[in-house]
mmCIF file of C-alpha atoms in Angstrom:
data_model
loop_
_atom_site.group_PDB
_atom_site.id
_atom_site.type_symbol
_atom_site.label_atom_id
_atom_site.label_comp_id
_atom_site.label_asym_id
_atom_site.label_seq_id
_atom_site.Cartn_x
_atom_site.Cartn_y
_atom_site.Cartn_z
ATOM 1 C CA ARG A 173 66.742 121.814 149.560
ATOM 2 C CA ARG A 174 66.022 125.758 149.707
ATOM 3 C CA ALA A 175 69.281 126.172 151.416
ATOM 4 C CA ARG A 176 70.888 124.468 148.034
ATOM 5 C CA SER A 177 68.982 126.902 145.182
ATOM 6 C CA HIS A 178 69.856 130.081 147.440
ATOM 7 C CA ILE A 179 73.437 128.603 147.081
ATOM 8 C CA ARG A 180 73.479 127.683 143.522
ATOM 9 C CA ARG A 181 71.230 130.821 142.171
ATOM 10 C CA ARG A 182 73.781 132.645 144.359
ATOM 11 C CA ALA A 183 76.255 131.979 143.055
ATOM 12 C CA SER A 184 75.101 131.682 138.791
ATOM 13 C CA ARG A 185 74.310 135.736 139.720
ATOM 14 C CA ARG A 186 78.018 136.478 139.681
ATOM 15 C CA SER A 187 78.636 134.265 136.631
ATOM 16 C CA PHE A 188 81.045 130.913 138.475
ATOM 17 C CA PRO A 189 79.953 128.356 136.155
ATOM 18 C CA THR A 190 79.373 124.896 137.272
ATOM 19 C CA THR A 191 79.909 123.569 134.269
ATOM 20 C CA MET A 192 82.024 124.238 131.144
ATOM 21 C CA ALA A 193 82.290 122.572 127.452
ATOM 22 C CA PRO A 194 85.561 120.713 127.184
ATOM 23 C CA PRO A 195 88.532 121.367 124.855
ATOM 24 C CA ALA A 196 88.500 120.537 121.433
ATOM 25 C CA LEU A 197 89.824 117.209 120.825
ATOM 26 C CA LEU A 198 90.181 115.288 123.888
ATOM 27 C CA ALA A 199 91.231 111.544 123.968
ATOM 28 C CA GLU A 200 88.888 109.210 125.206
ATOM 29 C CA THR A 201 89.260 106.807 127.262
ATOM 30 C CA PRO A 202 90.409 102.980 126.092
ATOM 31 C CA LYS A 203 87.131 100.946 126.850
ATOM 32 C CA ASP A 204 90.213 97.753 126.568
ATOM 33 C CA GLN A 205 93.703 97.970 124.818
ATOM 34 C CA PHE A 206 92.673 97.613 121.364
ATOM 35 C CA ALA A 207 89.669 99.584 121.069
ATOM 36 C CA SER A 208 88.244 102.767 121.941
ATOM 37 C CA PHE A 209 85.131 105.108 121.926
ATOM 38 C CA ASP A 210 84.996 105.610 118.556
ATOM 39 C CA PRO A 211 84.858 103.612 115.941
ATOM 40 C CA ASP A 212 86.987 104.477 113.542
ATOM 41 C CA ILE A 213 89.544 103.856 115.315
ATOM 42 C CA ALA A 214 89.766 99.585 116.550
ATOM 43 C CA VAL A 215 90.917 96.845 115.874
ATOM 44 C CA SER A 216 88.863 95.521 113.061
ATOM 45 C CA LYS A 217 88.234 91.819 112.831
ATOM 46 C CA LYS A 218 90.318 91.852 109.648
ATOM 47 C CA GLN A 219 92.602 92.451 111.074
ATOM 48 C CA ARG A 220 92.190 90.172 114.249
ATOM 49 C CA THR A 221 92.512 87.812 111.522
ATOM 50 C CA ASP A 222 95.180 88.819 109.631
ATOM 51 C CA ALA A 223 96.546 88.174 112.581
ATOM 52 C CA GLY A 224 97.835 84.964 112.121
ATOM 53 C CA SER A 225 98.816 81.663 114.326
ATOM 54 C CA SER A 226 100.574 84.578 116.044
ATOM 55 C CA GLY A 227 97.904 86.404 116.971
ATOM 56 C CA ILE A 228 98.998 89.216 117.341
ATOM 57 C CA VAL A 229 98.058 92.963 115.757
ATOM 58 C CA ASP A 230 99.486 94.775 114.264
ATOM 59 C CA ALA A 231 97.884 98.115 115.987
ATOM 60 C CA THR A 232 100.149 100.747 114.426
ATOM 61 C CA SER A 233 98.415 102.743 112.383
ATOM 62 C CA ILE A 234 94.698 102.930 115.228
ATOM 63 C CA MET A 235 97.754 103.350 118.271
ATOM 64 C CA GLY A 236 98.521 106.266 115.945
ATOM 65 C CA ALA A 237 94.924 107.651 115.380
ATOM 66 C CA ARG A 238 94.935 107.634 119.619
ATOM 67 C CA ALA A 239 97.361 110.080 120.328
ATOM 68 C CA HIS A 240 96.071 113.458 119.796
ATOM 69 C CA MET A 241 97.993 116.594 120.094
ATOM 70 C CA HIS A 242 97.024 120.379 121.022
ATOM 71 C CA GLU A 243 99.078 124.076 121.002
ATOM 72 C CA TYR A 244 100.485 124.217 124.074
ATOM 73 C CA GLU A 245 99.356 128.084 125.097
ATOM 74 C CA SER A 246 95.166 126.825 124.946
ATOM 75 C CA VAL A 247 94.820 123.606 126.467
ATOM 76 C CA ALA A 248 97.823 124.567 128.831
ATOM 77 C CA ASN A 249 95.128 125.772 131.916
ATOM 78 C CA PRO A 250 91.733 123.008 130.439
ATOM 79 C CA HIS A 251 88.543 123.901 129.834
ATOM 80 C CA MET A 252 87.824 121.729 132.905
ATOM 81 C CA ALA A 253 83.482 121.377 135.852
ATOM 82 C CA ASP A 254 84.317 123.849 138.153
ATOM 83 C CA VAL A 255 84.678 122.178 142.213
ATOM 84 C CA PRO A 256 80.594 123.309 142.994
ATOM 85 C CA VAL A 257 79.682 124.679 146.067
ATOM 86 C CA ARG A 258 76.702 122.443 147.410
ATOM 87 C CA PHE A 259 74.404 121.976 150.293
ATOM 88 C CA PHE A 260 73.603 119.015 151.517
ATOM 89 C CA PRO A 261 71.183 119.741 154.621
ATOM 90 C CA ALA A 262 70.557 117.441 158.242
ATOM 91 C CA ALA A 263 67.675 115.955 156.544
ATOM 92 C CA LYS A 264 68.974 113.204 154.640
ATOM 93 C CA HIS A 265 69.908 111.815 157.484
ATOM 94 C CA GLU A 266 67.092 113.171 159.668
ATOM 95 C CA ALA A 267 64.211 110.467 159.608
ATOM 96 C CA GLY A 268 63.313 107.137 156.921
ATOM 97 C CA PRO A 269 65.626 103.422 157.007
ATOM 98 C CA THR A 270 69.025 102.715 157.503
ATOM 99 C CA ARG A 271 70.532 103.585 154.800
ATOM 100 C CA ILE A 272 73.791 104.829 153.346
ATOM 101 C CA GLU A 273 72.672 108.935 151.230
ATOM 102 C CA SER A 274 75.771 109.586 149.430
ATOM 103 C CA LEU A 275 76.213 113.371 148.767
ATOM 104 C CA ASP A 276 76.898 112.784 144.999
ATOM 105 C CA ALA A 277 78.347 115.780 143.106
ATOM 106 C CA SER A 278 79.158 113.953 139.734
ATOM 107 C CA GLU A 279 76.834 115.291 137.591
ATOM 108 C CA GLU A 280 78.386 118.893 138.480
ATOM 109 C CA LEU A 281 82.243 117.669 138.342
ATOM 110 C CA GLN A 282 81.457 115.404 134.784
ATOM 111 C CA VAL A 283 82.851 112.687 136.143
ATOM 112 C CA ASP A 284 82.373 109.093 136.591
ATOM 113 C CA GLY A 285 80.444 107.602 139.193
ATOM 114 C CA PRO A 286 79.446 108.535 143.124
ATOM 115 C CA ALA A 287 81.334 111.848 143.618
ATOM 116 C CA THR A 288 80.907 114.806 146.010
ATOM 117 C CA SER A 289 84.873 116.198 145.172
ATOM 118 C CA PRO A 290 87.051 115.139 142.839
ATOM 119 C CA ASN A 291 89.206 112.879 144.932
ATOM 120 C CA LEU A 292 86.478 112.743 147.945
ATOM 121 C CA LEU A 293 82.672 111.105 148.590
ATOM 122 C CA ALA A 294 80.946 112.204 151.552
ATOM 123 C CA SER A 295 77.552 110.720 152.494
ATOM 124 C CA TYR A 296 75.918 110.352 155.224
ATOM 125 C CA VAL A 297 75.331 106.422 157.291
ATOM 126 C CA ARG A 298 72.057 105.901 159.194
ATOM 127 C CA VAL A 299 71.839 103.260 161.196
ATOM 128 C CA ASP A 300 68.093 103.221 163.376
ATOM 129 C CA ILE A 301 68.400 101.570 166.668
ATOM 130 C CA GLY A 302 69.103 98.275 166.782
ATOM 131 C CA ASP A 303 69.654 98.108 162.526
ATOM 132 C CA SER A 304 73.871 97.078 161.239
ATOM 133 C CA LEU A 305 75.052 98.232 158.126
ATOM 134 C CA GLU A 306 77.864 97.749 155.750
ATOM 135 C CA THR A 307 79.765 100.550 154.251
ATOM 136 C CA PRO A 308 81.164 99.138 151.873
ATOM 137 C CA ALA A 309 84.110 101.031 149.781
ATOM 138 C CA THR A 310 87.470 100.355 147.436
ATOM 139 C CA ALA A 311 89.366 103.325 148.809
ATOM 140 C CA THR A 312 92.143 103.377 150.320
ATOM 141 C CA SER A 313 91.215 106.027 153.375
ATOM 142 C CA SER A 314 87.560 105.951 155.400
ATOM 143 C CA VAL A 315 86.121 108.498 157.893
ATOM 144 C CA PHE A 316 83.353 108.715 160.429
ATOM 145 C CA PHE A 317 82.304 111.256 162.267
ATOM 146 C CA VAL A 318 78.706 110.406 164.575
ATOM 147 C CA ILE A 319 76.123 113.342 163.937
ATOM 148 C CA ARG A 320 74.472 111.014 166.735
ATOM 149 C CA GLY A 321 73.967 108.065 168.967
ATOM 150 C CA THR A 322 75.421 105.210 169.876
ATOM 151 C CA GLY A 323 76.777 101.996 168.673
ATOM 152 C CA TYR A 324 79.793 100.242 167.230
ATOM 153 C CA THR A 325 81.633 98.779 164.512
ATOM 154 C CA THR A 326 83.240 95.665 163.448
ATOM 155 C CA ILE A 327 86.425 96.411 161.553
ATOM 156 C CA GLY A 328 86.983 92.600 160.413
ATOM 157 C CA ASP A 329 87.763 91.070 163.749
ATOM 158 C CA THR A 330 88.018 94.226 165.710
ATOM 159 C CA GLN A 331 85.719 96.470 167.243
ATOM 160 C CA VAL A 332 85.189 99.904 168.989
ATOM 161 C CA LYS A 333 83.052 102.024 170.191
ATOM 162 C CA TRP A 334 81.066 104.880 169.610
ATOM 163 C CA GLY A 335 79.189 107.944 170.990
ATOM 164 C CA LYS A 336 78.119 111.074 169.500
ATOM 165 C CA GLY A 337 80.980 113.731 168.177
ATOM 166 C CA ASP A 338 83.747 110.709 168.154
ATOM 167 C CA LEU A 339 85.428 110.199 164.822
ATOM 168 C CA PHE A 340 87.267 107.079 163.676
ATOM 169 C CA ALA A 341 89.125 106.347 160.816
ATOM 170 C CA THR A 342 89.306 102.847 158.970
ATOM 171 C CA PRO A 343 91.977 102.540 155.948
ATOM 172 C CA ASN A 344 89.187 99.733 154.009
ATOM 173 C CA ASP A 345 91.062 96.288 153.878
ATOM 174 C CA ALA A 346 88.780 95.087 156.322
ATOM 175 C CA SER A 347 84.676 94.768 156.447
ATOM 176 C CA VAL A 348 83.318 97.586 158.204
ATOM 177 C CA GLU A 349 79.672 97.015 159.606
ATOM 178 C CA HIS A 350 77.689 99.666 161.751
ATOM 179 C CA HIS A 351 75.419 98.613 164.715
ATOM 180 C CA CYS A 352 73.532 101.364 166.471
ATOM 181 C CA THR A 353 72.634 100.737 170.144
ATOM 182 C CA GLY A 354 70.574 103.767 170.757
ATOM 183 C CA ALA A 355 69.899 107.582 169.412
ATOM 184 C CA ASP A 356 68.236 110.533 171.344
ATOM 185 C CA ALA A 357 66.664 111.682 168.953
ATOM 186 C CA HIS A 358 65.719 110.978 164.933
ATOM 187 C CA GLY A 359 65.535 107.184 166.311
ATOM 188 C CA GLY A 360 69.152 105.910 164.900
ATOM 189 C CA ALA A 361 71.801 106.787 164.555
ATOM 190 C CA ALA A 362 74.118 108.966 162.120
ATOM 191 C CA LEU A 363 77.578 109.419 160.520
ATOM 192 C CA TYR A 364 79.296 111.417 158.535
ATOM 193 C CA TRP A 365 81.395 108.977 156.338
ATOM 194 C CA ILE A 366 84.224 110.639 154.274
ATOM 195 C CA SER A 367 86.316 107.866 151.410
ATOM 196 C CA ASP A 368 88.925 108.626 148.574
ATOM 197 C CA GLU A 369 87.050 105.570 146.471
ATOM 198 C CA PRO A 370 86.722 108.688 143.637
ATOM 199 C CA LEU A 371 90.761 109.157 143.550
ATOM 200 C CA LEU A 372 90.991 105.296 142.856
ATOM 201 C CA ARG A 373 88.102 105.236 140.327
ATOM 202 C CA TYR A 374 89.256 107.838 138.847
ATOM 203 C CA LEU A 375 93.513 106.529 138.734
ATOM 204 C CA GLY A 376 91.270 102.645 138.190
ATOM 205 C CA VAL A 377 93.379 100.986 140.644
ATOM 206 C CA VAL A 378 92.660 98.800 144.014
ATOM 207 C CA PRO A 379 94.373 99.354 146.983
ATOM 208 C CA LYS A 380 96.778 96.640 147.814
ATOM 209 C CA ALA A 381 98.542 97.243 151.030
ATOM 210 C CA ARG A 382 97.134 99.282 153.996
ATOM 211 C CA LYS A 383 97.993 102.468 154.703
ATOM 212 C CA PHE A 384 97.621 102.802 158.767
ATOM 213 C CA GLU A 385 96.273 101.027 161.799
ATOM 214 C CA PRO A 386 92.310 102.370 162.386
ATOM 215 C CA MET A 387 91.389 105.362 164.830
ATOM 216 C CA HIS A 388 89.071 106.074 167.537
ATOM 217 C CA PHE A 389 89.823 109.375 168.543
ATOM 218 C CA SER A 390 86.791 110.231 171.237
ATOM 219 C CA SER A 391 85.301 113.943 171.528
ATOM 220 C CA ALA A 392 85.695 114.439 175.100
ATOM 221 C CA LEU A 393 89.512 114.986 174.180
ATOM 222 C CA MET A 394 88.797 116.761 171.551
ATOM 223 C CA ARG A 395 87.200 119.184 172.369
ATOM 224 C CA GLU A 396 89.269 119.198 175.712
ATOM 225 C CA LYS A 397 92.791 119.998 173.580
ATOM 226 C CA VAL A 398 89.925 122.184 171.622
ATOM 227 C CA GLU A 399 89.244 123.861 175.033
ATOM 228 C CA ALA A 400 93.408 124.304 176.229
ATOM 229 C CA ILE A 401 93.995 126.029 172.487
ATOM 230 C CA ARG A 402 91.721 128.473 173.336
ATOM 231 C CA HIS A 403 92.376 129.561 175.894
ATOM 232 C CA ALA A 404 95.915 129.756 175.474
ATOM 233 C CA PRO A 405 97.729 133.402 175.113
ATOM 234 C CA GLY A 406 97.445 134.394 171.665
ATOM 235 C CA ALA A 407 94.423 132.470 170.439
ATOM 236 C CA ASP A 408 93.460 136.170 169.800
ATOM 237 C CA HIS A 409 95.186 136.239 166.538
ATOM 238 C CA LYS A 410 95.105 132.701 165.453
ATOM 239 C CA ASN A 411 92.660 131.739 161.887
ATOM 240 C CA ARG A 412 90.904 128.762 162.657
ATOM 241 C CA ILE A 413 91.280 128.000 166.678
ATOM 242 C CA GLY A 414 90.854 124.188 166.520
ATOM 243 C CA ILE A 415 93.446 120.655 166.368
ATOM 244 C CA LEU A 416 94.547 118.834 163.029
ATOM 245 C CA LEU A 417 94.415 114.718 164.096
ATOM 246 C CA SER A 418 96.797 113.158 162.305
ATOM 247 C CA SER A 419 98.480 109.315 162.363
ATOM 248 C CA PRO A 420 102.071 107.404 163.393
ATOM 249 C CA ALA A 421 101.109 106.714 160.053
ATOM 250 C CA THR A 422 101.895 110.459 158.473
ATOM 251 C CA PRO A 423 105.489 111.466 159.832
ATOM 252 C CA GLN A 424 105.506 114.444 157.577
ATOM 253 C CA THR A 425 102.344 115.585 156.644
ATOM 254 C CA LYS A 426 101.006 115.406 160.365
ATOM 255 C CA THR A 427 97.252 114.479 158.819
ATOM 256 C CA LEU A 428 94.848 112.731 159.503
ATOM 257 C CA THR A 429 95.798 109.931 156.606
ATOM 258 C CA HIS A 430 97.599 110.061 154.064
ATOM 259 C CA THR A 431 95.303 110.917 152.330
ATOM 260 C CA LEU A 432 92.653 112.768 154.189
ATOM 261 C CA TRP A 433 92.864 115.697 156.259
ATOM 262 C CA SER A 434 90.682 116.715 159.107
ATOM 263 C CA LEU A 435 89.855 120.223 161.334
ATOM 264 C CA LEU A 436 87.848 120.234 164.408
ATOM 265 C CA ASN A 437 87.084 123.389 164.616
ATOM 266 C CA VAL A 438 84.795 125.893 166.816
ATOM 267 C CA LEU A 439 83.122 128.875 165.622
ATOM 268 C CA PRO A 440 83.375 130.500 169.492
ATOM 269 C CA CYS A 441 80.456 133.262 169.858
ATOM 270 C CA THR A 442 82.383 136.093 171.793
ATOM 271 C CA ARG A 443 84.797 138.333 169.614
ATOM 272 C CA PRO A 444 86.761 138.619 168.716
ATOM 273 C CA HIS A 445 87.082 134.895 168.250
ATOM 274 C CA ASN A 446 83.021 135.116 167.115
ATOM 275 C CA VAL A 447 84.778 136.526 163.376
ATOM 276 C CA GLN A 448 87.804 134.120 161.762
ATOM 277 C CA ARG A 449 89.261 135.699 158.907
ATOM 278 C CA PRO A 450 89.744 134.287 155.546
ATOM 279 C CA HIS A 451 91.959 131.905 153.940
ATOM 280 C CA LYS A 452 92.128 129.494 151.343
ATOM 281 C CA HIS A 453 94.084 126.214 150.020
ATOM 282 C CA ASN A 454 93.809 123.901 146.873
ATOM 283 C CA SER A 455 92.761 120.953 148.876
ATOM 284 C CA VAL A 456 88.662 120.894 148.569
ATOM 285 C CA ALA A 457 86.907 121.203 151.980
ATOM 286 C CA LEU A 458 83.977 119.112 152.579
ATOM 287 C CA ASP A 459 81.937 121.135 155.668
ATOM 288 C CA LEU A 460 80.059 119.127 157.688
ATOM 289 C CA CYS A 461 78.472 121.717 160.401
ATOM 290 C CA ILE A 462 78.157 119.998 163.788
ATOM 291 C CA SER A 463 76.461 122.528 165.902
ATOM 292 C CA ALA A 464 75.396 125.875 165.469
ATOM 293 C CA LYS A 465 72.292 127.897 166.383
ATOM 294 C CA ALA A 466 69.917 128.449 164.147
ATOM 295 C CA GLY A 467 70.310 131.645 161.733
ATOM 296 C CA THR A 468 73.588 132.441 163.842
ATOM 297 C CA CYS A 469 76.032 131.182 161.892
ATOM 298 C CA TYR A 470 77.259 131.544 157.403
ATOM 299 C CA THR A 471 80.694 131.365 155.823
ATOM 300 C CA LEU A 472 81.868 133.702 152.916
ATOM 301 C CA MET A 473 83.288 132.374 150.524
ATOM 302 C CA GLY A 474 85.010 134.110 146.539
ATOM 303 C CA ARG A 475 87.796 133.786 144.337
ATOM 304 C CA MET A 476 89.440 136.618 145.750
ATOM 305 C CA ILE A 477 90.382 139.472 148.617
ATOM 306 C CA ASP A 478 90.939 143.168 148.053
ATOM 307 C CA GLU A 479 92.997 145.287 149.639
ATOM 308 C CA HIS A 480 92.011 144.959 153.092
ATOM 309 C CA GLY A 481 92.036 141.441 153.204
ATOM 310 C CA ASN A 482 87.534 140.627 152.250
ATOM 311 C CA ILE A 483 86.375 138.430 150.343
ATOM 312 C CA VAL A 484 85.475 140.620 146.889
ATOM 313 C CA ASP A 485 81.384 139.423 145.902
ATOM 314 C CA PRO A 486 81.382 136.136 148.522
ATOM 315 C CA VAL A 487 78.788 133.754 148.583
ATOM 316 C CA ARG A 488 77.161 132.883 151.906
ATOM 317 C CA CYS A 489 76.671 129.713 153.255
ATOM 318 C CA ASP A 490 74.061 129.121 156.025
ATOM 319 C CA TRP A 491 75.351 126.247 158.868
ATOM 320 C CA THR A 492 72.286 124.464 160.201
ATOM 321 C CA SER A 493 73.585 121.760 162.765
ATOM 322 C CA GLY A 494 74.275 118.507 160.600
ATOM 323 C CA SER A 495 74.067 119.848 157.011
ATOM 324 C CA THR A 496 77.262 120.389 155.196
ATOM 325 C CA PHE A 497 78.338 121.767 152.040
ATOM 326 C CA ILE A 498 81.174 122.064 150.114
ATOM 327 C CA THR A 499 83.965 124.452 150.007
ATOM 328 C CA PRO A 500 86.053 124.622 146.542
ATOM 329 C CA PRO A 501 89.525 124.844 145.725
ATOM 330 C CA GLY A 502 90.810 128.133 145.844
ATOM 331 C CA TRP A 503 88.013 130.046 146.905
ATOM 332 C CA TRP A 504 88.620 132.141 150.040
ATOM 333 C CA HIS A 505 86.225 131.559 153.200
ATOM 334 C CA SER A 506 86.017 132.941 156.925
ATOM 335 C CA HIS A 507 83.201 131.872 159.534
ATOM 336 C CA HIS A 508 81.283 133.983 160.693
ATOM 337 C CA ASN A 509 78.789 133.674 164.007
ATOM 338 C CA GLU A 510 76.793 136.161 165.311
ATOM 339 C CA GLY A 511 74.562 134.124 167.853
ATOM 340 C CA ASP A 512 75.305 133.982 171.890
ATOM 341 C CA GLU A 513 76.482 130.115 171.072
ATOM 342 C CA ASP A 514 79.515 128.819 170.431
ATOM 343 C CA ALA A 515 79.420 126.880 166.947
ATOM 344 C CA TRP A 516 81.747 123.432 165.868
ATOM 345 C CA VAL A 517 82.966 122.674 162.214
ATOM 346 C CA LEU A 518 84.631 119.410 160.990
ATOM 347 C CA PRO A 519 85.785 120.359 157.569
ATOM 348 C CA ILE A 520 87.232 116.791 156.235
ATOM 349 C CA GLN A 521 89.824 117.100 153.091
ATOM 350 C CA ASP A 522 91.822 115.667 151.070
ATOM 351 C CA ALA A 523 94.957 117.932 151.771
ATOM 352 C CA GLY A 524 96.597 114.415 153.430
ATOM 353 C CA LEU A 525 97.194 113.562 149.530
ATOM 354 C CA LEU A 526 98.187 117.200 148.061
ATOM 355 C CA THR A 527 100.352 118.072 151.517
ATOM 356 C CA HIS A 528 102.577 115.262 150.637
ATOM 357 C CA GLN A 529 102.630 116.813 146.988
ATOM 358 C CA ARG A 530 103.506 119.188 148.628
ATOM 359 C CA VAL A 531 100.800 121.591 146.453
ATOM 360 C CA LEU A 532 97.981 122.709 149.461
ATOM 361 C CA ASP A 533 99.466 126.169 149.457
ATOM 362 C CA ILE A 534 98.021 127.312 152.278
ATOM 363 C CA ARG A 535 97.257 130.610 152.854
ATOM 364 C CA PHE A 536 96.453 133.469 155.862
ATOM 365 C CA VAL A 537 94.764 136.279 154.269
ATOM 366 C CA ASP A 538 96.847 139.232 157.205
ATOM 367 C CA GLU A 539 100.180 137.688 155.235
ATOM 368 C CA GLU A 540 98.631 137.981 152.141
ATOM 369 C CA VAL A 541 97.402 141.352 152.681
ATOM 370 C CA LEU A 542 100.749 141.915 153.139
ATOM 371 C CA ARG A 543 102.906 140.448 150.521
ATOM 372 C CA ILE A 544 99.967 142.667 148.483
ATOM 373 C CA LYS A 545 101.251 146.320 149.501
ATOM 374 C CA ALA A 546 104.782 144.903 149.908
ATOM 375 C CA GLY A 547 104.309 144.337 145.751
ATOM 376 C CA ILE A 548 105.216 140.562 146.644
ATOM 377 C CA ASN A 549 104.150 137.686 144.845
ATOM 378 C CA ARG A 550 103.888 134.454 146.033
ATOM 379 C CA GLY A 551 106.171 132.296 143.383
ATOM 380 C CA ALA A 552 107.240 128.804 143.831
ATOM 381 C CA SER A 553 104.148 128.349 146.603
ATOM 382 C CA TYR A 554 106.713 125.468 148.443
ATOM 383 C CA MET A 555 109.450 127.508 149.307
ATOM 384 C CA LEU A 556 106.883 130.641 150.159
ATOM 385 C CA ASN A 557 105.081 128.480 152.464
ATOM 386 C CA SER A 558 108.037 126.645 154.203
ATOM 387 C CA ASN A 559 110.780 129.290 154.655
ATOM 388 C CA GLY A 560 109.586 132.102 154.025
ATOM 389 C CA GLY A 561 106.493 132.765 155.823
ATOM 390 C CA ASP A 562 108.666 134.234 159.355
ATOM 391 C CA ALA A 563 110.421 136.298 156.703
ATOM 392 C CA ILE A 564 106.212 138.214 155.950
ATOM 393 C CA ARG A 565 105.042 138.332 159.405
ATOM 394 C CA GLY A 566 107.850 140.978 159.687
ATOM 395 C CA LEU A 567 106.887 142.925 157.809
ATOM 396 C CA ALA A 568 105.404 146.432 158.992
#
């Protein structure tokens, strides 16, 4: 609780608003095809009576009243509620009964229904030893990371066994129920659950087709792959040391699902790897700190960088094992380890969707500094991302 308030106070001091007033004359969402929230432009009983036996109402004037217009420049970039920097402590899953703890930021986001970012909902799932719990969601994708414990999950008529550090993904077109068989602490298992339910709620849709088959990534295999990258030639110059998880169903985006993206990243305690330089992207990162020595690891975030690639007036978010924090879209962020133990972090993002739309626009600070010094404006992000990277790296 103290960490969360610390983040929010610091953000407030630097005048990063969590909410902003909406522009005037925003159209309301209609309750049904004939009535809006504004009683002055609803179809009246008289109009329904006048429709006669045909039952067809002339709603031209009512529909016209709902048609709002704005001067272009005044709302081309509309005022919207900011994605907040929020911290959700591990204490939310370390005690108490079997339950789902939603990490809800919908009040700050000004959206309907629970949401941690506009498109995603993160939750802690606690299952006491010997208990079971279903995780229903109107979603196309769900991802579960095992923070603690052992057990198994039934997905329709199939079953997957899991242990600490494993990750599995389900398409949510079948019932999903989790069973805890053991835990090394706190009397139960804890899962970190991300789904794209807020996106579907915003679109007003329900899943129609399975977009991928269930997947299971074992902790041992994932960490083996990360360690191989860490010790490979050239690792000293990598912006992050980790693996992106992928599915056979996403051959172009190379993402975990068609909407979700996940990186298993190690933050070493040894130089030069103990500082991971800033990068930024248009997706919202919901970052789970898997493990970190208390008081030694943190993330710096901010909207801008200077000519040396340092984040200007950053917000600091300290890592604690089993906790989660939000990295807003478009913010530069770097990771720092000042301790004597390696740390691990698992960001899960809506970058599967944004990569498909060609709007992810991930930027790495060292390349960006070269552009700044060369006076280069990035322009169309996709073309430069796809075709301009090598040319930029060649600048002196």
